[in-house]
Amino acid sequence: MSELAERAEKLDAADELAHVRARFVLDDVTYLDGNSLGALPAHVPGRVEDVVRRQWGELRIRSWEESGWWTAPERIGDRIAPLVGAAPGQIVVGDSTSVNVFKALVGAVRLAGEGRDEILVDASTFPTDGYIAASAARLTGCALRPVRPDEVPAALSARTAAVLLNHVDYRTGRLHDLPSLTAAIRAAGAVAVWDLCHSAGALPVALDEHGVDLAVGCTYKYLNGGPGAPAYLYVRRELQDRFDSPLPGWNSHAEPFGMRPEYAPAPGALRGRVGTPDILSMLALEAALDVWDGVTVEAVRAKSLALTDFFLQCVARYVPDGRVESLTPVPHEERGSQVALRCEDAGDVMKRLIERGVVGDYRAPDVLRFGFTPLYVGFADVERAARILGAVLD
């Protein structure tokens, strides 16, 4: 056994989260793609079977009340709230991340008020966020200005209505400074909108503490909600009575069964709802969140940093010099829960890794991405992945 393998064994033996791994359906594959799709929590299939066979099959429409279907969006939102540092009553679950970005960004421009006609967007954002920001700008009569997150403070002006930023860069794994950027945005009188897709469930976010105005995120990555699991929308409590969603629907009406021709928004975060929620995937997500019982985000963050540190050390030892370049920052305060390695033949390399039982993913043109989900990834997984990467590249 190599020195690094022995070290991995000792780290796994001392890991306070090691027992959580048993809560997931896993096999001999080293799965480092939880930043794209989280692993299946072992109890979810049984819970979904109950939803389908009993709640839908037997109770049918009675389940909207008797099984709590109607209150699921806000109930599950309150389950997510502690994972992103939010008090109850500020998160509603439903729709896709894209739809929630649209709701949040147009809502932000409306909150900003008259005289503000510019939206700043993360220049390196996930493409969909950029597409939606462009559409929101057209619809609201705003100019769209792409800037790097570190350029935001200097770019802010009296024209700025809203700023849409990613907490963690999906491609490089860089963690952006949410506290200071939020403070700068709010000091300029603009509205801060954060995309938490690559941070929620992997590191502390502290939305309430740092005064974030609006935030969105998906639930199928580090929250393990399953493919196509619904996203969520956070609306800071102080803004809820002024939040004007661009997608008013019967589910967000103050009297949803009143069937009135005029729209009147529901109180609180409920006005972020739109139409009938996707109950099957939503209740699968609710079940998946049980894996967080007894787990703190702080413990997850500590393990995440230890895993990524160890992976970078193993890569340095096993991979031939000059074959890869890490795009992920070394300082902990700048790092999410993934490591991105630049490699000139990355697409082919990832295929060969997957053939040998190491699953990460590839981003064109030359990036290997490895996501570390501390709930089920161990240090032996990390050592094995780096060792096989070295063999493939040798």
XYZ file of C-alpha atoms in Angstrom:
394
model
C 0.000 0.000 0.000
C 1.344 3.426 -0.940
C 1.937 6.162 1.608
C -1.014 8.153 0.214
C -3.319 5.117 0.365
C -2.321 4.542 3.999
C -3.022 8.178 4.734
C -6.443 7.923 3.065
C -7.256 4.915 5.231
C -6.414 6.845 8.403
C -8.399 9.891 7.279
C -11.447 7.732 6.560
C -11.148 6.078 9.976
C -11.207 9.508 11.648
C -14.006 10.940 9.456
C -17.001 12.035 11.556
C -19.242 11.878 8.473
C -18.154 8.411 7.325
C -21.350 6.797 8.673
C -23.512 8.967 6.388
C -22.211 7.101 3.332
C -24.440 4.148 4.258
C -27.511 6.349 3.643
C -26.840 6.278 -0.123
C -27.054 3.725 -2.929
C -23.427 3.324 -4.006
C -21.276 0.700 -5.727
C -17.614 0.169 -6.524
C -17.505 3.190 -8.838
C -15.678 6.240 -7.503
C -18.397 8.819 -8.018
C -17.076 12.392 -8.244
C -19.931 13.943 -10.189
C -22.267 14.919 -7.366
C -21.854 18.519 -8.492
C -23.964 17.503 -11.516
C -26.244 14.810 -10.053
C -26.169 13.653 -6.468
C -26.301 9.975 -5.545
C -29.590 8.303 -4.618
C -30.424 8.260 -0.899
C -31.278 4.644 -0.097
C -34.689 5.292 1.470
C -36.069 7.453 -1.348
C -37.443 4.611 -3.557
C -39.613 3.328 -0.708
C -40.901 6.823 0.053
C -41.712 7.462 -3.608
C -43.500 4.122 -3.833
C -45.722 5.214 -0.940
C -46.432 8.518 -2.689
C -47.416 6.714 -5.889
C -49.260 3.672 -4.513
C -50.973 5.048 -1.427
C -51.103 8.841 -1.645
C -51.918 8.949 -5.353
C -53.284 5.448 -5.897
C -55.577 5.236 -2.863
C -56.158 8.715 -1.488
C -56.044 10.404 -4.883
C -57.204 14.026 -4.689
C -57.578 13.801 -0.908
C -53.772 13.818 -0.692
C -53.626 17.517 -1.455
C -54.826 17.979 2.128
C -54.387 14.653 3.915
C -50.864 13.972 2.630
C -49.743 17.592 2.765
C -49.266 18.031 -0.962
C -50.574 21.600 -0.943
C -48.088 22.858 1.638
C -45.099 20.940 0.226
C -43.404 23.920 -1.518
C -43.041 25.966 1.659
C -42.604 22.961 3.970
C -39.681 21.642 1.945
C -38.368 25.182 1.614
C -38.123 25.293 5.394
C -36.145 22.007 5.266
C -33.638 23.610 2.882
C -33.463 26.887 4.826
C -30.930 25.771 7.496
C -28.617 24.475 4.767
C -28.356 27.962 3.253
C -28.498 29.970 6.458
C -32.088 31.175 6.239
C -34.812 31.410 8.832
C -38.125 29.655 8.043
C -40.693 31.309 5.816
C -38.327 32.658 3.151
C -37.894 29.770 0.701
C -40.421 28.199 -1.620
C -39.652 25.090 -3.666
C -40.871 24.592 -7.217
C -40.163 25.107 -10.912
C -36.678 24.852 -12.435
C -33.629 26.930 -11.589
C -34.064 28.765 -14.889
C -37.640 29.763 -14.082
C -36.614 30.907 -10.614
C -33.723 32.965 -12.008
C -36.252 34.712 -14.240
C -38.634 35.346 -11.344
C -35.832 36.627 -9.136
C -34.169 38.867 -11.700
C -37.309 40.564 -13.017
C -38.573 40.824 -9.447
C -35.270 42.431 -8.473
C -35.561 45.109 -11.171
C -39.065 45.886 -9.976
C -37.837 46.127 -6.380
C -35.051 48.513 -7.414
C -37.580 51.012 -8.676
C -37.555 53.938 -11.086
C -34.383 55.324 -12.602
C -32.380 52.119 -12.468
C -32.006 50.629 -15.910
C -28.977 48.325 -15.854
C -28.492 44.680 -14.873
C -25.031 43.356 -14.080
C -24.456 39.655 -14.691
C -21.527 37.379 -13.929
C -19.543 37.269 -17.179
C -18.524 33.651 -16.536
C -21.997 32.531 -15.493
C -23.639 29.251 -16.409
C -25.032 29.883 -19.912
C -28.710 29.637 -18.965
C -28.335 32.361 -16.343
C -26.884 34.582 -19.059
C -29.698 33.786 -21.477
C -32.332 34.576 -18.866
C -30.565 37.745 -17.777
C -30.605 38.928 -21.390
C -34.305 38.159 -21.703
C -35.090 39.852 -18.379
C -33.168 42.921 -19.514
C -35.188 43.124 -22.740
C -38.473 42.684 -20.908
C -37.691 45.333 -18.287
C -36.052 47.835 -20.626
C -32.671 47.470 -18.937
C -29.210 47.314 -20.406
C -27.304 44.111 -19.645
C -23.666 44.408 -18.647
C -21.516 41.286 -18.133
C -18.730 41.773 -15.580
C -16.425 39.508 -13.598
C -17.525 39.162 -9.961
C -14.387 40.966 -8.758
C -15.282 43.876 -11.042
C -18.762 44.336 -9.565
C -17.950 46.966 -6.880
C -16.333 49.251 -9.463
C -19.128 48.644 -11.988
C -21.984 49.580 -9.652
C -23.678 52.919 -10.206
C -26.925 54.783 -9.640
C -28.190 53.020 -12.777
C -27.706 49.512 -11.395
C -30.992 47.763 -10.664
C -29.893 44.185 -10.028
C -26.779 42.021 -9.971
C -26.925 38.290 -10.754
C -23.914 36.303 -9.537
C -22.928 32.670 -9.049
C -21.725 31.771 -5.573
C -19.408 29.111 -7.047
C -18.218 29.152 -10.652
C -19.586 25.993 -12.274
C -16.520 25.520 -14.460
C -13.557 26.318 -12.195
C -14.964 25.772 -8.709
C -13.989 29.298 -7.622
C -15.956 30.525 -4.609
C -16.917 34.181 -4.876
C -17.081 36.521 -1.905
C -20.811 36.625 -1.210
C -20.629 38.748 1.967
C -18.572 41.624 0.557
C -20.197 41.620 -2.870
C -23.692 41.610 -1.345
C -22.727 44.507 0.915
C -21.389 46.498 -2.028
C -24.488 45.840 -4.132
C -26.880 46.856 -1.381
C -24.825 49.935 -0.489
C -25.242 51.058 -4.115
C -29.028 50.703 -3.808
C -29.215 47.684 -6.105
C -30.668 44.230 -5.478
C -28.392 41.215 -5.032
C -29.457 37.933 -6.679
C -27.310 34.860 -6.033
C -27.291 31.497 -7.820
C -26.452 28.831 -5.213
C -26.518 25.759 -7.466
C -22.893 24.833 -6.790
C -22.711 25.851 -3.135
C -25.912 24.841 -1.322
C -25.278 21.597 0.508
C -21.505 21.875 0.116
C -20.605 24.926 2.215
C -22.153 27.553 4.497
C -24.045 30.270 2.636
C -25.535 32.414 5.453
C -28.154 34.213 3.354
C -29.803 35.956 6.307
C -26.554 36.913 8.016
C -25.167 38.622 4.926
C -28.379 40.355 3.858
C -28.837 38.604 0.516
C -31.968 39.909 -1.185
C -32.923 37.053 -3.509
C -31.382 33.678 -4.224
C -32.123 30.606 -6.313
C -30.698 27.120 -6.443
C -31.198 23.613 -7.715
C -31.639 20.531 -5.531
C -30.277 17.691 -7.660
C -26.569 18.345 -6.996
C -25.311 18.462 -3.401
C -28.874 18.174 -2.040
C -29.346 14.824 -3.833
C -32.974 15.435 -4.827
C -32.812 13.397 -8.052
C -32.812 14.219 -11.770
C -35.089 17.143 -12.524
C -35.788 17.796 -8.850
C -37.464 21.181 -8.328
C -35.420 24.283 -7.598
C -36.096 26.899 -4.938
C -36.461 30.650 -4.548
C -35.357 32.649 -1.497
C -36.934 36.045 -0.841
C -35.571 37.980 2.122
C -38.342 38.552 4.637
C -38.058 42.350 4.523
C -38.714 42.316 0.770
C -41.556 39.831 0.608
C -44.414 42.318 0.730
C -42.864 44.186 -2.246
C -41.698 41.214 -4.306
C -43.623 41.376 -7.589
C -43.207 38.086 -9.442
C -43.316 38.268 -13.242
C -45.060 34.879 -13.238
C -48.210 35.259 -11.134
C -50.159 32.034 -11.025
C -53.122 30.569 -9.248
C -50.830 28.797 -6.782
C -49.397 32.119 -5.603
C -52.770 33.853 -5.323
C -53.923 35.004 -1.896
C -57.129 33.017 -2.549
C -56.062 30.241 -4.919
C -59.476 28.600 -4.939
C -61.371 31.868 -5.181
C -60.824 31.805 -8.962
C -60.944 35.585 -9.100
C -60.110 37.364 -12.375
C -57.847 39.859 -10.574
C -54.531 38.726 -9.162
C -53.732 39.322 -5.509
C -50.411 37.849 -4.317
C -50.219 35.533 -1.346
C -48.331 36.794 1.693
C -44.691 35.982 2.260
C -42.535 33.689 0.156
C -45.653 31.957 -1.166
C -45.894 34.603 -3.861
C -42.922 32.857 -5.447
C -45.148 29.910 -6.362
C -46.667 29.777 -9.841
C -48.680 26.766 -10.976
C -49.432 23.281 -9.700
C -46.264 21.856 -8.098
C -44.596 18.705 -9.385
C -45.576 16.510 -6.471
C -43.715 13.297 -7.352
C -40.284 14.889 -7.717
C -40.951 17.328 -4.885
C -41.729 14.575 -2.398
C -38.710 12.583 -3.584
C -36.644 15.662 -2.717
C -38.304 15.922 0.683
C -37.331 12.325 1.416
C -33.786 12.904 0.161
C -33.294 15.751 2.634
C -33.543 13.217 5.473
C -29.882 12.330 4.866
C -29.041 15.658 6.527
C -30.429 14.529 9.890
C -27.686 15.079 12.449
C -25.319 16.612 9.875
C -24.123 20.203 10.005
C -23.069 22.266 7.007
C -19.960 23.266 8.942
C -18.869 19.614 9.223
C -19.553 19.147 5.520
C -17.446 22.189 4.656
C -14.533 21.011 6.782
C -14.543 17.618 5.080
C -14.986 19.175 1.643
C -11.846 21.253 2.068
C -9.939 18.253 3.403
C -11.056 16.145 0.425
C -10.113 18.734 -2.177
C -6.783 19.442 -0.449
C -5.998 15.725 -0.448
C -7.034 15.313 -4.080
C -4.735 18.117 -5.190
C -1.880 16.536 -3.219
C -2.568 13.135 -4.794
C -2.743 14.647 -8.273
C 0.604 16.348 -7.709
C 2.092 12.985 -6.697
C 0.516 10.684 -9.297
C 0.017 12.770 -12.441
C 3.012 13.359 -14.734
C 4.356 16.914 -14.635
C 2.773 19.271 -17.130
C -0.217 17.078 -18.006
C -2.832 19.008 -15.998
C -3.239 22.488 -14.574
C -5.596 23.177 -11.677
C -8.088 25.974 -12.327
C -9.455 25.719 -8.796
C -8.040 28.244 -6.316
C -5.736 26.977 -3.567
C -6.968 29.338 -0.784
C -9.876 27.773 1.099
C -11.859 31.005 1.104
C -11.859 30.939 -2.704
C -12.693 27.274 -3.248
C -16.036 25.509 -3.625
C -16.378 21.707 -3.426
C -14.952 20.727 -6.783
C -11.572 20.620 -8.489
C -11.255 21.586 -12.142
C -8.182 20.450 -14.034
C -7.244 21.790 -17.443
C -6.099 18.987 -19.736
C -5.633 19.321 -23.489
C -7.369 16.006 -24.287
C -9.903 16.266 -21.465
C -12.860 14.738 -23.292
C -10.976 11.551 -24.138
C -9.361 11.400 -20.710
C -12.729 11.540 -18.955
C -14.075 8.723 -21.131
C -11.112 6.574 -20.161
C -11.552 7.446 -16.478
C -15.206 6.428 -16.593
C -14.245 3.135 -18.266
C -11.978 2.488 -15.281
C -14.626 3.323 -12.701
C -13.887 6.957 -11.887
C -16.814 9.220 -12.778
C -16.290 12.957 -13.071
C -17.322 15.127 -15.995
C -15.921 17.169 -18.853
C -16.519 20.776 -19.826
C -15.434 21.941 -23.263
C -12.904 22.604 -24.430
C -10.365 21.284 -21.930
C -11.675 20.939 -18.361
C -11.955 17.824 -16.189
C -14.340 18.459 -13.291
C -14.351 16.420 -10.102
C -17.079 17.134 -7.537
C -16.663 16.126 -3.899
C -19.876 15.433 -1.973
C -18.713 14.975 1.620
C -21.808 13.015 2.620
C -20.684 9.989 0.614
C -17.206 10.606 -0.834
C -14.284 9.308 1.224
C -10.553 9.838 1.193
C -9.912 6.400 -0.328
C -12.137 7.485 -3.233
C -9.968 10.562 -3.662
C -6.696 8.644 -3.652
C -8.027 6.055 -6.110
C -9.335 8.724 -8.502
C -6.010 10.577 -8.581
C -4.040 7.350 -8.958
C -6.136 6.197 -11.923
C -5.964 9.685 -13.464
C -2.198 9.454 -13.229
C -2.191 6.041 -14.895
C -4.452 7.263 -17.713
C -2.234 10.280 -18.347
C 1.075 8.408 -18.083
